[in-house]
Amino acid sequence: MPFVTSTEMFKKAYAGKYAVGAFNVNNMEIIQGIVDAAKAEQSPLILQVSAGARKYAKHIYLVKLVEAAMEDTDLPICLHLDHGADFEICKSCVDGGFTSVMIDGSKFPFEENIELTKRVVDYAHNKGVVVEAELGKLAGVEDAVKVNTKDATYTDPDQAVEFVERTGVDSLAIAIGTSHGAYKFKGTPELDFARLEKITNLLPGYPLVLHGASTVLQEFVAKCNEFGGKIDGAQGCPEDMLLRAGTYGVCKINIDTDLRLAMTASIRKYLAENPSDFDPRSYLGPARQAIQDMVAHKMRNVLNSSGRL
Ligand code: G3H
Ligand code: 13P
Ligand code: ZN
């Protein structure tokens, strides 16, 4: 079975008022943990690869690992480029077997973002690949790019309509209050549901995307810190708000940080409790299970995607 695009997944998610999880992958254990959760939960899923992941593991290894995961589980998998910074990386992933790419022109002025996105859309669509773009700026850290909270700008609903019409992009990431990474804004996290509703009403049936959707579950921050970590992770977007966003046309929710925390907490605990064990399988096995448990939790409680295959 070849990789699938997200088109059918999003149609079903929109109609069913739930979201598909897009989880970042960097190595075999992360991929296995995620797909095993999806299999057990009978949930759709998207596996996404950042520029940093490609640099760390190499494009070819990630593609082959995801192919193996698909063969092993028989799940339809969409392989997506996360935060493509320019045309070249998107082209490389389109040509290299991905079925979905994100061109992130959110750092550019509106017209430049449109021009770049349209160029990627034209190239990708010609090869049967779908495209996600971003309008508005999230706070937080992704790859080498840092956006201060004061520079974050929420998505303008009218601009979103014009952007989608002029680019023909398949899905749009919007900024309504989520932020990347563990070092979220301090204070009570809020999503701007009025803005989300306005965008959904102006773009009926159109799949929206939320980035920076980790909740930074404090239990896992505490577990990391109990075993020697020094993570100052502030509470991210509450899970019930994300669940609600799925009922308003948000069809894709990106989660990375919560998986990283779960994996790191497990490894720190194992090594602290078993200081004489140096077999990597001893700590990577439980770490893989921790990823699986976290993904299953998200599918049930945040995405509402369990049983939707
Ligand atoms: O939003 C970015 C993702 O969490 C990927 O992070 O660029 O460190 O791989 P990364
Ligand atoms: P988090 O870092 O909040 O999990 O966000 C992940 C993301 O948006 C990947 O593109
Ligand atoms: Zn992101």
mmCIF file of C-alpha atoms and ligand atoms in Angstrom:
data_model
loop_
_atom_site.group_PDB
_atom_site.id
_atom_site.type_symbol
_atom_site.label_atom_id
_atom_site.label_comp_id
_atom_site.label_asym_id
_atom_site.label_seq_id
_atom_site.Cartn_x
_atom_site.Cartn_y
_atom_site.Cartn_z
ATOM 1 C CA MET A 1 0.000 0.000 0.000
ATOM 2 C CA PRO A 2 1.437 3.446 -0.890
ATOM 3 C CA PHE A 3 1.336 6.407 1.503
ATOM 4 C CA VAL A 4 -1.967 8.274 1.368
ATOM 5 C CA THR A 5 -2.615 12.011 1.260
ATOM 6 C CA SER A 6 -4.614 13.684 4.011
ATOM 7 C CA THR A 7 -7.532 14.575 1.710
ATOM 8 C CA GLU A 8 -9.879 11.737 2.671
ATOM 9 C CA MET A 9 -8.801 11.840 6.328
ATOM 10 C CA PHE A 10 -9.700 15.534 6.531
ATOM 11 C CA LYS A 11 -13.082 15.059 4.807
ATOM 12 C CA LYS A 12 -14.021 12.421 7.374
ATOM 13 C CA ALA A 13 -12.601 14.415 10.270
ATOM 14 C CA TYR A 14 -14.488 17.562 9.247
ATOM 15 C CA ALA A 15 -17.782 15.687 8.943
ATOM 16 C CA GLY A 16 -17.188 13.753 12.187
ATOM 17 C CA LYS A 17 -16.052 16.861 14.129
ATOM 18 C CA TYR A 18 -12.757 15.366 15.257
ATOM 19 C CA ALA A 19 -9.096 15.960 14.363
ATOM 20 C CA VAL A 20 -6.290 13.796 13.016
ATOM 21 C CA GLY A 21 -3.091 13.847 15.066
ATOM 22 C CA ALA A 22 0.112 14.800 13.286
ATOM 23 C CA PHE A 23 3.024 13.508 15.313
ATOM 24 C CA ASN A 24 6.676 14.385 14.734
ATOM 25 C CA VAL A 25 9.031 11.477 14.088
ATOM 26 C CA ASN A 26 12.809 11.294 14.379
ATOM 27 C CA ASN A 27 13.714 7.630 14.879
ATOM 28 C CA MET A 28 12.441 4.056 14.871
ATOM 29 C CA GLU A 29 11.150 3.921 18.443
ATOM 30 C CA ILE A 30 9.074 7.084 18.021
ATOM 31 C CA ILE A 31 7.564 5.784 14.768
ATOM 32 C CA GLN A 32 6.778 2.393 16.302
ATOM 33 C CA GLY A 33 5.216 3.913 19.430
ATOM 34 C CA ILE A 34 2.943 6.151 17.355
ATOM 35 C CA VAL A 35 1.788 3.583 14.809
ATOM 36 C CA ASP A 36 1.227 0.917 17.463
ATOM 37 C CA ALA A 37 -1.043 3.358 19.310
ATOM 38 C CA ALA A 38 -2.927 4.174 16.093
ATOM 39 C CA LYS A 39 -3.351 0.477 15.351
ATOM 40 C CA ALA A 40 -4.664 -0.285 18.830
ATOM 41 C CA GLU A 41 -6.940 2.772 18.779
ATOM 42 C CA GLN A 42 -8.001 2.227 15.140
ATOM 43 C CA SER A 43 -7.254 5.880 14.559
ATOM 44 C CA PRO A 44 -6.157 7.778 11.441
ATOM 45 C CA LEU A 45 -2.763 9.456 11.737
ATOM 46 C CA ILE A 46 -0.215 11.667 10.042
ATOM 47 C CA LEU A 47 3.514 11.216 10.599
ATOM 48 C CA GLN A 48 5.463 14.413 10.098
ATOM 49 C CA VAL A 49 9.124 15.111 9.585
ATOM 50 C CA SER A 50 10.812 18.449 10.257
ATOM 51 C CA ALA A 51 13.967 19.782 8.603
ATOM 52 C CA GLY A 52 15.728 18.947 11.879
ATOM 53 C CA ALA A 53 14.455 15.359 11.761
ATOM 54 C CA ARG A 54 15.690 14.989 8.175
ATOM 55 C CA LYS A 55 19.069 16.306 9.216
ATOM 56 C CA TYR A 56 19.218 13.997 12.249
ATOM 57 C CA ALA A 57 18.008 10.720 10.721
ATOM 58 C CA LYS A 58 18.336 11.372 6.960
ATOM 59 C CA HIS A 59 15.364 11.528 4.607
ATOM 60 C CA ILE A 60 15.839 8.011 3.249
ATOM 61 C CA TYR A 61 15.890 6.360 6.694
ATOM 62 C CA LEU A 62 12.697 8.088 7.755
ATOM 63 C CA VAL A 63 10.873 7.190 4.536
ATOM 64 C CA LYS A 64 11.960 3.542 4.785
ATOM 65 C CA LEU A 65 11.046 3.337 8.489
ATOM 66 C CA VAL A 66 7.587 4.749 7.796
ATOM 67 C CA GLU A 67 7.177 2.320 4.882
ATOM 68 C CA ALA A 68 8.064 -0.506 7.254
ATOM 69 C CA ALA A 69 5.576 0.802 9.820
ATOM 70 C CA MET A 70 2.841 0.853 7.195
ATOM 71 C CA GLU A 71 3.620 -2.677 6.071
ATOM 72 C CA ASP A 72 3.767 -3.901 9.648
ATOM 73 C CA THR A 73 0.486 -2.323 10.765
ATOM 74 C CA ASP A 74 -1.494 -2.132 7.516
ATOM 75 C CA LEU A 75 -2.514 1.410 8.453
ATOM 76 C CA PRO A 76 -3.023 4.114 5.812
ATOM 77 C CA ILE A 77 -0.263 6.616 6.620
ATOM 78 C CA CYS A 78 0.187 10.169 5.375
ATOM 79 C CA LEU A 79 3.841 11.267 5.399
ATOM 80 C CA HIS A 80 4.122 15.016 5.788
ATOM 81 C CA LEU A 81 6.900 17.629 5.781
ATOM 82 C CA ASP A 82 6.531 19.852 8.852
ATOM 83 C CA HIS A 83 7.446 23.567 8.534
ATOM 84 C CA GLY A 84 9.056 23.525 5.102
ATOM 85 C CA ALA A 85 10.997 26.784 5.058
ATOM 86 C CA ASP A 86 11.431 27.195 1.316
ATOM 87 C CA PHE A 87 10.477 25.811 -2.099
ATOM 88 C CA GLU A 88 13.570 23.577 -2.295
ATOM 89 C CA ILE A 89 12.844 21.492 0.809
ATOM 90 C CA CYS A 90 9.215 21.054 -0.282
ATOM 91 C CA LYS A 91 10.339 19.946 -3.759
ATOM 92 C CA SER A 92 12.820 17.531 -2.251
ATOM 93 C CA CYS A 93 10.103 15.908 -0.112
ATOM 94 C CA VAL A 94 7.560 15.829 -2.958
ATOM 95 C CA ASP A 95 10.159 14.154 -5.174
ATOM 96 C CA GLY A 96 11.279 11.944 -2.294
ATOM 97 C CA GLY A 97 8.008 10.153 -1.604
ATOM 98 C CA PHE A 98 6.094 12.359 0.865
ATOM 99 C CA THR A 99 2.358 12.723 0.218
ATOM 100 C CA SER A 100 1.964 16.063 1.980
ATOM 101 C CA VAL A 101 4.194 19.084 2.549
ATOM 102 C CA MET A 102 3.904 22.235 4.597
ATOM 103 C CA ILE A 103 5.283 25.450 3.181
ATOM 104 C CA ASP A 104 5.643 27.783 6.132
ATOM 105 C CA GLY A 105 5.682 31.296 4.734
ATOM 106 C CA SER A 106 4.230 32.755 7.920
ATOM 107 C CA LYS A 107 7.379 34.781 8.521
ATOM 108 C CA PHE A 108 6.899 36.652 5.220
ATOM 109 C CA PRO A 109 4.549 39.531 4.393
ATOM 110 C CA PHE A 110 1.121 38.435 3.084
ATOM 111 C CA GLU A 111 1.870 38.818 -0.654
ATOM 112 C CA GLU A 112 5.203 36.981 -0.401
ATOM 113 C CA ASN A 113 3.592 34.170 1.598
ATOM 114 C CA ILE A 114 0.944 33.836 -1.151
ATOM 115 C CA GLU A 115 3.522 33.807 -3.927
ATOM 116 C CA LEU A 116 5.713 31.168 -2.242
ATOM 117 C CA THR A 117 2.750 28.990 -1.238
ATOM 118 C CA LYS A 118 1.295 29.129 -4.769
ATOM 119 C CA ARG A 119 4.632 28.033 -6.237
ATOM 120 C CA VAL A 120 4.741 25.000 -3.923
ATOM 121 C CA VAL A 121 1.052 24.192 -4.553
ATOM 122 C CA ASP A 122 1.571 24.222 -8.331
ATOM 123 C CA TYR A 123 4.577 21.903 -8.064
ATOM 124 C CA ALA A 124 3.067 19.522 -5.494
ATOM 125 C CA HIS A 125 -0.398 19.217 -7.050
ATOM 126 C CA ASN A 126 1.178 18.281 -10.343
ATOM 127 C CA LYS A 127 2.643 15.245 -8.535
ATOM 128 C CA GLY A 128 -0.460 14.353 -6.507
ATOM 129 C CA VAL A 129 0.902 15.787 -3.250
ATOM 130 C CA VAL A 130 -1.161 18.012 -0.949
ATOM 131 C CA VAL A 131 0.044 21.231 0.685
ATOM 132 C CA GLU A 132 -0.454 22.936 4.052
ATOM 133 C CA ALA A 133 0.424 26.611 4.531
ATOM 134 C CA GLU A 134 0.422 28.941 7.529
ATOM 135 C CA LEU A 135 -1.040 32.382 8.017
ATOM 136 C CA GLY A 136 -0.466 34.256 11.259
ATOM 137 C CA LYS A 137 2.420 33.678 13.658
ATOM 138 C CA LEU A 138 2.576 31.337 16.629
ATOM 139 C CA ALA A 139 4.770 32.124 19.617
ATOM 140 C CA GLY A 140 7.426 29.621 20.645
ATOM 141 C CA VAL A 141 10.369 27.699 19.227
ATOM 142 C CA GLU A 142 10.528 25.531 16.137
ATOM 143 C CA ASP A 143 13.822 24.423 14.635
ATOM 144 C CA ALA A 144 16.115 27.447 14.778
ATOM 145 C CA VAL A 145 13.257 29.947 14.574
ATOM 146 C CA LYS A 146 12.122 31.674 17.743
ATOM 147 C CA VAL A 147 9.015 33.851 17.781
ATOM 148 C CA ASN A 148 8.515 35.970 20.883
ATOM 149 C CA THR A 149 5.022 36.081 22.319
ATOM 150 C CA LYS A 150 4.817 39.791 21.516
ATOM 151 C CA ASP A 151 5.577 39.079 17.843
ATOM 152 C CA ALA A 152 2.940 36.378 17.546
ATOM 153 C CA THR A 153 0.004 37.539 15.441
ATOM 154 C CA TYR A 154 -3.339 35.847 15.277
ATOM 155 C CA THR A 155 -4.747 34.933 11.852
ATOM 156 C CA ASP A 156 -7.001 37.502 10.252
ATOM 157 C CA PRO A 157 -10.201 35.717 9.070
ATOM 158 C CA ASP A 158 -10.679 37.783 5.882
ATOM 159 C CA GLN A 159 -7.039 37.326 4.931
ATOM 160 C CA ALA A 160 -7.432 33.577 5.468
ATOM 161 C CA VAL A 161 -10.198 33.455 2.836
ATOM 162 C CA GLU A 162 -8.178 35.476 0.336
ATOM 163 C CA PHE A 163 -5.092 33.352 1.031
ATOM 164 C CA VAL A 164 -6.901 30.059 0.409
ATOM 165 C CA GLU A 165 -8.606 31.356 -2.732
ATOM 166 C CA ARG A 166 -5.452 32.762 -4.281
ATOM 167 C CA THR A 167 -3.117 29.861 -3.462
ATOM 168 C CA GLY A 168 -5.398 26.822 -3.812
ATOM 169 C CA VAL A 169 -3.670 25.382 -0.739
ATOM 170 C CA ASP A 170 -5.265 22.225 0.706
ATOM 171 C CA SER A 171 -5.176 23.110 4.418
ATOM 172 C CA LEU A 172 -4.277 26.154 6.469
ATOM 173 C CA ALA A 173 -2.496 26.422 9.809
ATOM 174 C CA ILE A 174 -3.888 29.305 11.820
ATOM 175 C CA ALA A 175 -2.716 31.178 14.900
ATOM 176 C CA ILE A 176 -5.432 31.408 17.564
ATOM 177 C CA GLY A 177 -3.429 31.037 20.778
ATOM 178 C CA THR A 178 -1.382 27.831 20.684
ATOM 179 C CA SER A 179 2.411 28.079 20.803
ATOM 180 C CA HIS A 180 5.338 25.818 19.987
ATOM 181 C CA GLY A 181 7.557 24.041 22.481
ATOM 182 C CA ALA A 182 7.594 23.589 26.254
ATOM 183 C CA TYR A 183 8.330 27.172 27.172
ATOM 184 C CA LYS A 184 4.834 28.427 26.554
ATOM 185 C CA PHE A 185 3.486 31.821 27.573
ATOM 186 C CA LYS A 186 2.927 32.168 31.297
ATOM 187 C CA GLY A 187 -0.644 32.744 32.469
ATOM 188 C CA THR A 188 -3.892 31.007 31.630
ATOM 189 C CA PRO A 189 -3.724 29.586 28.103
ATOM 190 C CA GLU A 190 -6.770 30.488 26.017
ATOM 191 C CA LEU A 191 -7.813 29.710 22.474
ATOM 192 C CA ASP A 192 -9.602 32.440 20.526
ATOM 193 C CA PHE A 193 -12.741 30.440 19.688
ATOM 194 C CA ALA A 194 -14.581 33.489 18.331
ATOM 195 C CA ARG A 195 -11.818 33.921 15.731
ATOM 196 C CA LEU A 196 -11.805 30.204 14.959
ATOM 197 C CA GLU A 197 -15.565 30.185 14.456
ATOM 198 C CA LYS A 198 -15.339 33.184 12.147
ATOM 199 C CA ILE A 199 -12.677 31.507 10.010
ATOM 200 C CA THR A 200 -14.681 28.256 9.880
ATOM 201 C CA ASN A 201 -17.835 30.100 8.860
ATOM 202 C CA LEU A 202 -15.996 31.968 6.120
ATOM 203 C CA LEU A 203 -14.350 28.763 4.848
ATOM 204 C CA PRO A 204 -17.050 26.099 5.277
ATOM 205 C CA GLY A 205 -15.788 22.527 4.835
ATOM 206 C CA TYR A 206 -12.167 23.690 4.704
ATOM 207 C CA PRO A 207 -9.594 21.860 6.897
ATOM 208 C CA LEU A 208 -7.772 24.038 9.420
ATOM 209 C CA VAL A 209 -4.621 23.058 11.289
ATOM 210 C CA LEU A 210 -3.366 23.818 14.789
ATOM 211 C CA HIS A 211 0.358 23.781 15.493
ATOM 212 C CA GLY A 212 1.944 23.990 18.920
ATOM 213 C CA ALA A 213 -0.807 21.812 20.360
ATOM 214 C CA SER A 214 1.100 20.116 23.158
ATOM 215 C CA THR A 215 -0.353 20.674 26.583
ATOM 216 C CA VAL A 216 3.034 20.249 28.278
ATOM 217 C CA LEU A 217 1.511 17.823 30.743
ATOM 218 C CA GLN A 218 3.018 18.854 34.051
ATOM 219 C CA GLU A 219 3.091 15.291 35.333
ATOM 220 C CA PHE A 220 5.733 14.509 32.708
ATOM 221 C CA VAL A 221 7.716 17.691 33.335
ATOM 222 C CA ALA A 222 7.741 16.721 37.017
ATOM 223 C CA LYS A 223 8.863 13.175 36.173
ATOM 224 C CA CYS A 224 11.764 14.496 34.079
ATOM 225 C CA ASN A 225 12.774 16.836 36.885
ATOM 226 C CA GLU A 226 12.432 14.182 39.595
ATOM 227 C CA PHE A 227 15.159 12.211 37.838
ATOM 228 C CA GLY A 228 17.660 15.018 37.223
ATOM 229 C CA GLY A 229 15.959 17.159 34.578
ATOM 230 C CA LYS A 230 15.769 20.945 34.759
ATOM 231 C CA ILE A 231 12.786 21.641 32.541
ATOM 232 C CA ASP A 232 10.841 24.812 33.173
ATOM 233 C CA GLY A 233 7.902 23.812 30.962
ATOM 234 C CA ALA A 234 4.890 26.029 31.457
ATOM 235 C CA GLN A 235 1.368 24.659 30.988
ATOM 236 C CA GLY A 236 0.377 24.702 27.306
ATOM 237 C CA CYS A 237 -3.077 24.665 25.761
ATOM 238 C CA PRO A 238 -5.507 22.630 27.907
ATOM 239 C CA GLU A 239 -6.594 19.364 26.307
ATOM 240 C CA ASP A 240 -10.316 20.124 26.531
ATOM 241 C CA MET A 241 -9.826 23.292 24.464
ATOM 242 C CA LEU A 242 -8.076 21.306 21.747
ATOM 243 C CA LEU A 243 -10.864 18.741 21.804
ATOM 244 C CA ARG A 244 -13.344 21.567 21.294
ATOM 245 C CA ALA A 245 -11.277 23.009 18.409
ATOM 246 C CA GLY A 246 -11.804 19.712 16.573
ATOM 247 C CA THR A 247 -15.524 20.446 16.454
ATOM 248 C CA TYR A 248 -14.898 23.805 14.681
ATOM 249 C CA GLY A 249 -13.190 22.659 11.471
ATOM 250 C CA VAL A 250 -9.729 21.963 12.911
ATOM 251 C CA CYS A 251 -8.863 18.686 11.162
ATOM 252 C CA LYS A 252 -5.145 18.388 11.989
ATOM 253 C CA ILE A 253 -3.524 18.909 15.375
ATOM 254 C CA ASN A 254 0.284 18.867 15.652
ATOM 255 C CA ILE A 255 1.844 17.287 18.720
ATOM 256 C CA ASP A 256 5.549 16.918 19.371
ATOM 257 C CA THR A 257 6.583 18.343 22.756
ATOM 258 C CA ASP A 258 4.308 16.064 24.832
ATOM 259 C CA LEU A 259 5.851 13.028 23.119
ATOM 260 C CA ARG A 260 9.360 14.317 23.788
ATOM 261 C CA LEU A 261 8.532 14.827 27.455
ATOM 262 C CA ALA A 262 7.011 11.356 27.799
ATOM 263 C CA MET A 263 10.016 9.732 26.139
ATOM 264 C CA THR A 264 12.588 11.699 28.128
ATOM 265 C CA ALA A 265 10.790 11.112 31.444
ATOM 266 C CA SER A 266 10.826 7.372 30.787
ATOM 267 C CA ILE A 267 14.524 7.291 29.865
ATOM 268 C CA ARG A 268 15.553 9.463 32.833
ATOM 269 C CA LYS A 269 13.596 7.245 35.220
ATOM 270 C CA TYR A 270 15.006 4.018 33.832
ATOM 271 C CA LEU A 271 18.605 5.181 33.903
ATOM 272 C CA ALA A 272 18.258 6.660 37.403
ATOM 273 C CA GLU A 273 16.802 3.410 38.719
ATOM 274 C CA ASN A 274 19.145 1.085 36.788
ATOM 275 C CA PRO A 275 22.533 2.822 36.832
ATOM 276 C CA SER A 276 24.494 -0.273 35.885
ATOM 277 C CA ASP A 277 22.432 -1.136 32.760
ATOM 278 C CA PHE A 278 23.933 0.196 29.546
ATOM 279 C CA ASP A 279 21.941 -1.795 26.978
ATOM 280 C CA PRO A 280 20.075 0.846 24.894
ATOM 281 C CA ARG A 281 17.163 -1.567 24.409
ATOM 282 C CA SER A 282 16.552 -1.515 28.157
ATOM 283 C CA TYR A 283 15.620 2.179 28.140
ATOM 284 C CA LEU A 284 14.435 2.618 24.537
ATOM 285 C CA GLY A 285 11.859 -0.179 24.953
ATOM 286 C CA PRO A 286 10.012 1.555 27.830
ATOM 287 C CA ALA A 287 10.496 4.907 26.040
ATOM 288 C CA ARG A 288 8.711 3.499 22.998
ATOM 289 C CA GLN A 289 5.899 2.305 25.260
ATOM 290 C CA ALA A 290 5.701 5.782 26.840
ATOM 291 C CA ILE A 291 5.245 7.286 23.361
ATOM 292 C CA GLN A 292 2.545 4.727 22.590
ATOM 293 C CA ASP A 293 0.671 5.504 25.821
ATOM 294 C CA MET A 294 0.875 9.266 25.220
ATOM 295 C CA VAL A 295 -0.349 8.968 21.622
ATOM 296 C CA ALA A 296 -3.247 6.712 22.670
ATOM 297 C CA HIS A 297 -4.143 9.271 25.354
ATOM 298 C CA LYS A 298 -4.145 12.073 22.754
ATOM 299 C CA MET A 299 -6.233 10.054 20.277
ATOM 300 C CA ARG A 300 -8.866 9.386 22.936
ATOM 301 C CA ASN A 301 -8.911 12.652 24.861
ATOM 302 C CA VAL A 302 -7.669 15.412 22.565
ATOM 303 C CA LEU A 303 -8.293 14.334 18.979
ATOM 304 C CA ASN A 304 -11.388 12.169 19.454
ATOM 305 C CA SER A 305 -10.002 10.101 16.576
ATOM 306 C CA SER A 306 -10.097 6.625 18.166
ATOM 307 C CA GLY A 307 -12.247 4.140 16.221
ATOM 308 C CA ARG A 308 -12.441 6.422 13.144
ATOM 309 C CA LEU A 309 -10.447 4.338 10.676
HETATM 310 O O1 G3H B 1 7.240 22.611 15.400
HETATM 311 C C1 G3H B 1 8.288 21.980 15.325
HETATM 312 C C2 G3H B 1 8.389 20.564 15.743
HETATM 313 O O2 G3H B 1 8.224 20.408 17.116
HETATM 314 C C3 G3H B 1 9.655 19.962 15.229
HETATM 315 O O3 G3H B 1 10.737 20.345 16.006
HETATM 316 O O4 G3H B 1 12.319 21.279 14.363
HETATM 317 O O5 G3H B 1 13.111 20.474 16.588
HETATM 318 O O6 G3H B 1 12.389 18.843 14.855
HETATM 319 P P1 G3H B 1 12.254 20.233 15.418
HETATM 320 P P1 13P B 2 4.369 21.274 20.051
HETATM 321 O O1 13P B 2 5.814 21.575 20.162
HETATM 322 O O2 13P B 2 3.533 22.185 20.896
HETATM 323 O O3 13P B 2 4.057 19.856 20.303
HETATM 324 O O4 13P B 2 3.978 21.581 18.513
HETATM 325 C C1 13P B 2 4.330 20.696 17.499
HETATM 326 C C2 13P B 2 4.172 21.321 16.149
HETATM 327 O O5 13P B 2 3.480 22.282 15.952
HETATM 328 C C3 13P B 2 4.903 20.706 15.037
HETATM 329 O O6 13P B 2 4.749 21.423 13.850
HETATM 330 ZN ZN ZN B 3 4.469 23.524 14.182
#
